[in-house]
Structures are given as C-alpha cells and as structure tokens.
C-alpha positions as a printed Julia matrix, in Angstrom:
493×3 Matrix{Float64}:
  13.76   18.72   10.9
  11.51   21.8    10.85
   8.82   21.03    8.46
   6.26   18.25    8.08
   3.29   17.23    6.41
   0.34   16.23    8.14
  -2.9    14.55    6.89
  -6.56   15.29    8.43
  -8.79   14.13    5.75
  -8.59   10.79    4.37
  -8.01    7.31    6.23
  -5.39    6.74    4.34
  -2.6     8.68    2.5
   0.05    7.46    0.44
   3.23    8.4    -1.82
   3.6     6.73   -5.1
   7.4     6.37   -6.07
   8.44    5.02   -9.27
  10.86    2.01   -8.62
  12.3    -0.79  -10.81
  10.07   -3.97  -10.52
  12.49   -6.66   -8.84
  14.79   -4.06   -7.42
  15.69   -4.14   -3.43
  14.68   -1.25   -1.9
  15.36    0.63    1.83
  12.64    3.16    2.85
  13.1     4.96    5.64
  10.1     7.05    7.21
  11.23   10.01    9.51
   9.33   11.8    12.0
   9.68   14.87   14.1
   6.47   16.29   16.04
   8.22   19.16   17.86
   4.56   19.94   19.21
   3.57   21.78   15.86
  -0.23   21.94   16.61
   0.49   23.4    20.27
  -1.35   20.14   22.0
   1.65   18.63   23.44
   0.32   15.19   22.28
   2.28   13.2    20.06
   0.14   11.52   17.67
  -0.03    7.72   16.96
  -0.34    6.21   13.52
  -0.19    3.54   11.01
   2.76    3.04    8.6
   2.01    1.01    5.27
   3.82    0.15    1.93
   2.48   -1.99   -0.99
  -0.95   -3.04    0.97
   1.25   -4.49    3.91
   1.42   -3.46    7.48
   4.73   -2.08    8.19
   4.45   -0.32   11.6
   2.31    1.5    13.9
   4.26    4.7    14.53
   4.65    6.12   18.24
   5.97    9.77   18.18
   8.01   11.53   20.64
   7.05   15.1    21.81
  10.58   16.57   21.26
  13.0    13.52   19.73
  13.39   12.37   16.28
  11.81    8.6    15.38
  12.67    7.17   12.14
  11.59    3.77   10.78
  13.08    1.25    7.99
  12.39   -1.26    6.04
  13.65   -3.42    3.06
  12.11   -5.25    0.53
  11.82   -6.15   -3.28
   9.52   -3.75   -5.13
   6.72   -6.31   -7.11
   5.84   -3.71   -9.6
   7.23   -0.13  -11.44
   5.97    1.74   -8.35
   6.11    1.35   -4.69
   3.59    3.18   -2.62
   4.37    4.3     1.16
   1.12    5.13    3.28
   0.17    6.5     6.7
  -3.21    5.72    7.78
  -5.14    7.17   10.75
  -5.83    4.69   13.39
  -7.34    7.02   16.65
  -9.77   10.34   16.51
  -8.05   13.53   16.44
  -4.6    11.7    15.89
  -3.88   13.05   12.63
  -0.69   11.37   10.92
   2.23   13.69    9.97
   5.54   12.98    8.33
   8.99   14.9     8.27
  10.82   13.13    5.36
  10.57   10.0     3.32
  13.69    8.48    1.65
  14.19    5.76   -0.61
  17.17    4.32   -1.7
  18.31    1.28   -3.97
  20.71   -1.21   -2.89
  22.32   -3.75   -4.89
  20.11   -6.73   -5.74
  22.56   -9.24   -4.19
  22.62   -7.41   -1.02
  20.64   -9.24    1.99
  20.44  -12.2    -0.25
  19.94  -14.68    2.6
  16.33  -13.53    3.0
  13.55  -14.51    1.05
  12.18  -11.84   -1.27
   8.68  -12.58   -0.48
   9.3   -11.04    2.86
  10.26   -7.75    3.78
  13.04   -6.75    6.67
  11.94   -4.38    9.32
  15.03   -2.39   10.82
  15.7    -3.39   14.86
  19.17   -1.83   15.21
  21.88   -0.56   13.14
  25.18   -0.63   15.42
  28.94    0.33   14.77
  30.49   -0.76   17.56
  33.34    1.43   18.84
  32.6     4.41   16.75
  32.22    7.68   18.0
  29.5     9.45   15.5
  27.15    8.31   13.2
  27.75    6.93   10.06
  25.93    7.42    6.87
  25.98    8.87    3.45
  28.25    9.41    2.23
  30.42    7.16    3.84
  27.85    4.55    3.37
  26.86    4.9    -0.13
  23.61    3.19    0.69
  22.66    6.0     3.15
  22.1     3.37    6.07
  22.37    4.88    9.26
  25.06    3.27   11.5
  24.5     4.5    15.09
  27.13    4.22   17.74
  26.85    2.06   20.59
  27.54    2.38   24.47
  30.07    0.52   25.71
  29.08   -1.32   28.65
  31.19   -2.52   31.76
  34.02   -4.84   30.65
  34.07   -3.94   27.29
  36.8    -2.29   25.73
  36.6     0.16   22.32
  39.64   -0.57   20.19
  40.62    1.3    16.77
  41.87   -0.64   13.69
  45.68    0.29   12.54
  44.86   -0.77    9.03
  44.95    1.89    6.48
  42.6     0.52    4.09
  39.73   -2.41    5.03
  38.56   -4.15    1.77
  34.78   -4.94    2.1
  34.45   -7.18   -0.84
  34.29  -10.1     0.92
  31.15   -8.64    2.78
  27.96   -9.42    0.68
  25.97   -6.37    2.59
  28.55   -3.76    1.55
  29.26   -2.61    4.77
  30.93    0.88    4.75
  35.01    0.82    5.63
  34.22    3.47    8.64
  32.01    1.15   10.68
  35.21   -1.43   10.52
  37.65    1.12   12.01
  36.19    0.37   15.04
  35.39   -2.61   17.26
  35.02   -3.41   20.75
  36.2    -6.61   23.02
  36.98   -7.87   26.49
  39.59   -7.59   28.3
  40.68  -11.46   28.59
  39.88  -14.57   26.78
  37.45  -15.66   29.65
  35.06  -12.75   29.12
  32.69  -12.78   26.47
  30.66  -10.51   24.68
  26.61  -10.37   25.14
  24.71   -8.75   22.38
  21.33   -7.41   23.54
  19.28   -5.97   20.41
  16.37   -5.92   22.7
  13.83   -8.26   21.37
  10.15   -8.18   22.57
   8.32  -10.78   25.13
   6.14  -12.4    22.02
   8.34  -14.71   19.22
   9.5   -12.71   16.56
  11.22  -13.95   12.94
  14.96  -12.18   13.07
  17.42  -11.86   10.01
  20.79  -10.85   11.87
  24.0    -9.44   10.25
  27.26   -9.56   12.36
  30.54   -7.95   10.81
  34.33   -8.72   11.88
  37.36   -7.39   11.14
  40.88   -7.33   12.65
  41.85   -4.18   14.4
  45.89   -5.09   14.36
  48.06   -7.45   11.98
  48.9   -10.75   14.4
  52.01  -12.66   14.5
  52.18  -16.26   14.5
  51.85  -16.62   18.33
  48.91  -14.63   18.33
  45.28  -16.35   17.47
  41.72  -14.46   17.85
  38.83  -17.11   17.57
  35.46  -17.39   18.82
  31.93  -18.55   18.53
  28.74  -17.03   17.97
  25.97  -18.84   20.15
  22.25  -17.73   19.76
  20.93  -19.6    22.89
  21.88  -23.05   22.27
  22.96  -22.69   18.7
  26.72  -22.37   18.08
  28.03  -20.72   14.85
  31.98  -22.31   13.33
  35.05  -20.45   14.48
  35.16  -16.85   13.55
  38.49  -15.85   12.94
  38.52  -11.83   11.83
  40.71  -11.04    8.94
  43.09   -8.36    9.39
  42.81   -5.38    6.72
  39.4    -6.84    5.16
  35.8    -7.87    6.42
  33.84  -11.17    7.64
  30.35  -11.23    7.66
  28.16  -14.07    9.41
  24.35  -13.67    8.63
  21.29  -15.84   11.29
  18.1   -16.85   10.55
  16.19  -17.36   14.03
  12.99  -16.77   16.0
  13.92  -14.76   19.39
  12.32  -13.42   21.96
  13.2   -11.19   25.51
  14.75  -14.41   26.55
  17.19  -15.19   23.41
  20.71  -15.0    24.41
  23.23  -13.81   21.77
  27.02  -14.16   22.75
  30.57  -14.25   21.69
  32.64  -16.84   23.49
  36.71  -17.56   22.95
  37.48  -21.14   21.55
  39.91  -22.79   24.02
  42.35  -22.31   21.45
  42.42  -18.41   21.05
  44.95  -16.08   22.64
  42.59  -13.12   22.19
  39.12  -12.08   23.49
  36.47  -11.46   21.12
  35.43   -8.64   19.26
  33.13   -7.26   16.94
  32.92   -4.15   14.96
  29.33   -3.6    13.58
  25.81   -5.34   13.8
  22.38   -5.12   12.09
  19.11   -6.91   13.26
  15.64   -6.81   11.64
  12.59   -7.94   12.44
  10.95  -10.51    9.04
   7.72   -9.72    8.16
   4.74  -11.89    7.11
   4.35  -12.82    3.93
   4.23   -9.93    1.69
   0.88   -9.35   -0.29
   0.71   -9.54   -4.09
  -1.53   -6.75   -3.65
  -5.38   -6.12   -5.32
  -5.91   -8.0    -8.7
  -4.04   -6.25  -11.5
  -6.99   -6.51  -13.55
  -8.73   -4.09  -11.35
  -5.56   -1.97  -10.76
  -5.67   -1.36  -14.11
  -9.59    0.0   -14.18
  -9.34    2.02  -11.43
  -6.0     3.76  -13.04
  -7.95    4.17  -16.3
 -10.72    6.0   -13.95
  -8.01    7.9   -12.35
  -6.33    9.1   -15.49
  -9.86   10.28  -16.65
 -11.59   11.84  -13.96
  -8.67   13.63  -11.76
 -10.7    14.04   -8.86
 -10.32   10.34   -8.07
  -6.29   11.34   -7.76
  -7.06   13.12   -4.34
  -9.41    9.91   -2.65
  -7.51    7.07   -4.2
  -3.85    6.06   -3.74
  -1.41    3.24   -2.67
  -3.16   -0.38   -3.1
  -7.0    -0.22   -3.45
  -7.86   -3.0    -1.26
  -4.96   -3.52    1.3
  -4.49   -3.65    4.0
  -8.14   -4.43    4.66
  -9.0    -1.64    7.25
  -7.61    1.01    4.87
  -9.61   -0.02    1.66
  -9.81    2.83   -0.58
 -13.03    5.2    -0.12
 -15.94    4.3    -2.33
 -14.71    1.15   -3.26
 -15.69   -2.28   -1.53
 -13.34   -5.62   -2.31
 -13.63   -9.32   -1.64
 -11.69  -11.09    0.89
  -9.7   -12.85   -1.6
  -5.83  -13.52   -0.83
  -5.79  -11.23   -3.91
  -8.78   -9.4    -3.64
 -10.99   -8.2    -6.03
 -13.22   -4.7    -6.53
 -16.64   -5.96   -6.28
 -18.09   -2.34   -5.49
 -17.59    1.2    -6.81
 -19.46    4.25   -5.77
 -18.3     7.17   -7.45
 -21.52    9.28   -7.41
 -21.68   12.75   -6.96
 -18.26   13.44   -7.52
 -18.8    15.68  -10.41
 -17.48   13.92  -12.67
 -17.85   15.3   -16.1
 -16.35   13.26  -18.79
 -17.15   10.13  -21.04
 -16.56    7.07  -19.2
 -13.02    5.17  -19.75
 -12.7     1.73  -20.44
 -12.68   -0.38  -17.13
 -13.98   -3.62  -18.44
 -10.85   -5.29  -17.0
 -12.89   -4.99  -13.53
 -14.77   -8.03  -14.07
 -15.55   -8.93  -10.33
 -18.01   -5.62   -9.94
 -21.31   -6.83   -8.87
 -22.49   -2.77   -8.02
 -21.42    0.03  -10.34
 -23.17    3.77   -8.9
 -22.47    6.53  -10.88
 -25.52    8.64  -10.41
 -25.93   12.37   -9.89
 -22.54   13.53  -11.95
 -22.47   14.98  -15.28
 -20.78   12.1   -17.36
 -20.77   12.85  -20.81
 -20.62   10.74  -24.55
 -22.4     6.92  -24.64
 -23.12    4.36  -22.48
 -20.1     1.98  -22.78
 -20.95   -1.15  -24.18
 -19.14   -3.25  -22.0
 -21.27   -2.37  -19.03
 -23.69   -4.76  -20.48
 -20.95   -7.51  -20.56
 -19.8    -7.4   -16.93
 -20.29  -11.14  -16.1
 -20.85  -10.13  -12.26
 -23.04   -6.99  -12.21
 -25.75   -7.09  -10.67
 -26.58   -3.44   -9.87
 -25.96   -0.69  -12.18
 -27.03    3.17  -11.38
 -26.67    5.8   -14.03
 -28.79    8.36  -12.8
 -28.74   12.26  -13.64
 -25.84   12.34  -15.85
 -25.5    13.75  -19.55
 -25.34   10.16  -21.68
 -25.82   10.54  -25.43
 -26.7     7.99  -27.89
 -28.67    4.77  -27.8
 -28.78    2.07  -25.1
 -25.9    -0.36  -25.8
 -27.27   -3.53  -27.36
 -25.29   -5.81  -24.56
 -27.7    -3.62  -22.31
 -30.97   -3.6   -24.48
 -30.74   -7.21  -25.42
 -29.87   -8.81  -21.67
 -32.63  -10.99  -20.71
 -30.84  -10.22  -17.6
 -31.55   -6.8   -17.45
 -34.76   -5.28  -14.92
 -35.4    -1.39  -15.04
 -36.38   -0.12  -11.69
 -38.86    2.08  -10.27
 -37.08    4.93   -7.77
 -39.54    6.84   -5.37
 -42.59    7.81   -7.43
 -40.56    8.62  -10.32
 -40.98    6.3   -13.51
 -37.74    4.98  -14.31
 -35.74    6.02  -17.66
 -33.0     3.97  -19.42
 -30.44    7.13  -20.16
 -29.98   11.0   -18.8
 -31.38   13.77  -20.46
 -29.37   14.27  -23.6
 -30.13   11.48  -26.0
 -31.66   11.46  -29.6
 -35.34   12.31  -29.62
 -36.61    9.06  -31.11
 -34.48    6.92  -28.91
 -36.13    9.0   -25.54
 -39.45    8.82  -27.39
 -39.54    4.99  -27.78
 -37.78    4.36  -24.63
 -40.64    5.97  -22.67
 -43.49    4.31  -25.04
 -41.91    1.14  -24.76
 -42.21    1.35  -20.67
 -45.44    2.46  -20.52
 -46.86   -0.09  -23.09
 -45.14   -2.86  -20.68
 -46.64   -1.67  -17.71
 -50.39   -1.35  -19.22
 -50.38    2.09  -19.45
 -51.18    2.19  -22.99
 -54.28    4.72  -22.57
 -52.39    7.28  -20.77
 -49.55    6.92  -23.26
 -51.87    7.48  -26.18
 -53.36   10.56  -24.57
 -50.1    12.05  -24.04
 -48.9    11.74  -27.62
 -52.24   13.19  -28.79
 -51.8    16.02  -26.08
 -48.5    16.43  -27.63
 -50.06   17.18  -31.12
 -52.86   19.38  -30.28
 -52.67   22.85  -31.85
 -50.73   21.91  -34.73
 -48.33   24.52  -36.45
 -49.18   26.78  -33.49
 -47.5    24.73  -30.93
 -44.01   23.86  -30.75
 -42.65   20.55  -32.42
 -42.61   17.31  -30.29
 -38.83   17.41  -30.17
 -38.29   21.03  -29.21
 -40.97   20.49  -26.4
 -39.3    17.39  -25.27
 -35.84   18.98  -25.32
 -36.89   22.19  -23.58
 -38.5    20.47  -21.11
 -36.35   17.79  -20.09
 -36.69   18.32  -16.76
 -40.67   17.95  -16.87
 -40.87   15.3   -19.74
 -37.78   13.03  -18.87
 -37.33   11.49  -15.14
 -33.33   12.32  -14.8
 -32.62    9.0   -12.86
 -31.47    5.82  -13.89
 -31.2     2.51  -12.39
 -30.44   -0.79  -13.84
 -30.03   -4.35  -11.9
 -29.03   -6.86  -13.59
 -29.43  -10.09  -11.62
 -29.68  -13.93  -11.69
 -33.44  -14.29  -12.2
 -35.75  -17.42  -12.31
 -39.22  -17.27  -13.78
 -42.11  -19.29  -11.94
 -44.88  -20.72  -13.52
 -47.2   -17.71  -13.3
 -44.09  -15.39  -15.19
 -43.28  -13.43  -11.95
 -39.21  -13.03  -11.27
 -37.2   -14.04   -8.27
 -34.61  -11.61   -7.17
 -31.84  -13.17   -4.93
 -31.27  -11.17   -1.61
 -28.04   -9.06   -2.12
C-alpha cells in the first residue's frame, strides 16, 4: 500500500457508505504508516462505526496492520470514522473495504452486537487465502506449526462446504494439522488478554483421507472444563462448530481424542472474534433528519459533520451539543459565522433544541414559523443576517418570548432586509415598551423635517440600515413566572 489519507483538522472524520438496512457486512480498515511524514512516529487513534467504538489503532513503523468487524447495518448507510485521541497524532487510513455477507452467516451471534476479528487461521496452509478463493474476501492467515504437530493435506478432489453455515472457502479445508498419536492433544491459543472478554469462535473440520471400517477419528473440543459432543470430521465435506464463551489469558482450548478413536485429532481452520458491547441505536432519527436537511441546504456543514452526530460521546459533532440519553437528542446548535447564505430549511423535527445560534451569517428569506413552535427552545440568536418578511406569528404571539438587549445596542427582531412598515413599527413598539416615547417622537419628527427637500423615510432607513438598524438579534424563549409586582424570574441555564 503506497498511498494513504491523513486527517489533520477535525476531531472525527468519517466515510459514509451506502448499505442495505438489515444486511450483514464485513468492514476492514488497513493502515500502513511507512514513515510518510518523516517523523518515525507511528500514530495511535480511535476507529469508530455507526456511533460505536471499534478499536484503538496502534500503527507500526513498517508493518501493515488491519482491523476487521462484522455487524448488521441498522439504516441505509453505515459510517466508518477515525478520531484523533492525542495531540499531533493524526489519524490516517490506507484502505477501507466493505463486503456484504450472506444474511444467514454467523447466525449464532446476536445482531445487536458486533464481532471484532481476533484471528482467522488456515491450519496447514502455506499461503494466505482470500478473494477470489473466498468469495467474501475474508483473510485466512497460515498458522505456524508448533512442536509435536504435523501438517497434512487432504486427498479429496472437491470439498463441499454446504454443511458449514459460514461458508468457509474450500482452500482452507484442503490442509489441516494433527498430532502424531491419539494420546497427544492439539492446544489452540488465540492470545486472549488478561481481562475477561466475550468470545465467539468457529472451528472447521474436514477429514483429509477416506477412512476404512477399522479407522476412526473422534475427539472432543474443551474450553476450560466445557466439553463438546464428539467431533468426527467428514471426508469430502465440512463440519463447523461454533461456541460463545467468556475468555481470559488463562482460558484453555484444546482438542482431545475420545477413548475409542484410532486416529489423533485434527483441525483445518479457526475464526475467533471478540463480541462488542450492545450496539447503540444512534442519535435520535428526528435529529438526524433535521441535521441532514441543514447539510443539504448549507454545503459547508458537510465539511464539519459526518458519521453519527452525538455518538460516541467523546466525538460529538462540532457545533452541536447532545443529551446523555441512551438515544441522545441534539439540544444545542451553534451555526454562527459560517457564511450561510440560503433560506433556512425545515428542521422542525429537532424538537429537543434548547439553543439555536445562527448569528453573523447571510441567511436569506423569511424567518421560519416553526422556530417559534419548538417546544424546548430557550435561546434563539438570529443577529446579522439578511432575513426578510414579517415576524412569524408563532414568535410574535408567544407570551414567553423576551427581547434581550445586547451590549450597548438596542435589540431588533429581524435583520436588515425587511419591509419598511414592519421594521418601523418594530422600532417604535420597542421604544414605547421601554418608556422612551419622547425620544421616539423626536426621531420621527426629525425624519420628517425638510419635507420634499429630504429623502423619504423609507429611502433613509434602507439606505442607512447600518445606522438606523441595530443589526443584532437575540431572542430568549424561557419559562417565566410573573410575580405580584410584574417582574419576571428567569431560570438559570
């Protein structure tokens, strides 16, 4: 692998991939550092999928490393993400592969969990087996044959794998390892960690020669003290045994001949997976829908946002905040100063929003009516935009709506581009509310002085919007209670 892609800016960088909802996929991410940055410092970073933690990637100076996961896709897309975890250690990726598996494969594990590959071994093989020999492009690595073990090759011309639910390729069944006599067992060592982990394991068996009536090969698989039913490998076909158990560094896995066996145990191939924690259902679909509408309208957001919006929690999207619910909701959104310049789309499905900040953009069109109807909204900032049209009735008639003064400027309701009569009465209404009637009358009278020798009120106000208009909007919608003297108390955020 001679090329890679490195990510140096965002906290989380994702690849969205189209998939069939409910399909079983195999995803493999490969990393070859190769000292591309001349620092001789292979980075470490996190690998994520669909809002779930996959692995902490530890790259090598000159060796290819890869990580593989299998899971059932919960929507019509799946996202694979890389997340920076340490300063100046930038995530990179050399290859990303996604393979569809038969939906019946690996059917003994719960689809609410994922399988992280620990090892996939072809015993007795001399070379790696993968596509095209394995139609699903699983990578089967040759095993080193230890002391006391013997590699044997099958003399079967064809090996039928139809009886093996997980469809191992015929090539991994053409070789096996065995012992020299029935008193010796085969010990399998997948390399479990010290901590307990949940394990899913497949063992594959196929007899290497056609036995006569006097010959018998029979053995049990032991996982610590758990003993399987006798295993008799079939000739010309495949037998598969699956097991789900908790393992640690002290776990022992072995194949031991039964007392009536004339031949020693053998094994052709093995797959070992770690089972994930229960997979998340992701951010609430209502928020995903609303954020998608914003991304479709404002393309700049596609540069900031990818993958699951809220999960995993250390890698929430920039410019949003989320709740801590099992299915999190988006509660705050800060899209200020991003150069947004189109009308706002409908993101009314995001009904858990408490804060919306859209100030210092060039958003056009009317202020959407749905903003005033968001049930949890407390803080709405629309300053320095190019909105037009009247204030929506959902806002103007909302008795909980409070106009807030910012800095030393008087607050206004909209931006600079609105009809004159709406703008004029908004200013006058505010001044009257704050008992500045005299100042307001003086300003209006002054605007009329000079008659035909002065520009009209409309031309003056539109031509000098920067002076006559406080181009700043901040609306607080808060639960308020009125005391006996008419003051309002505002809950602290």
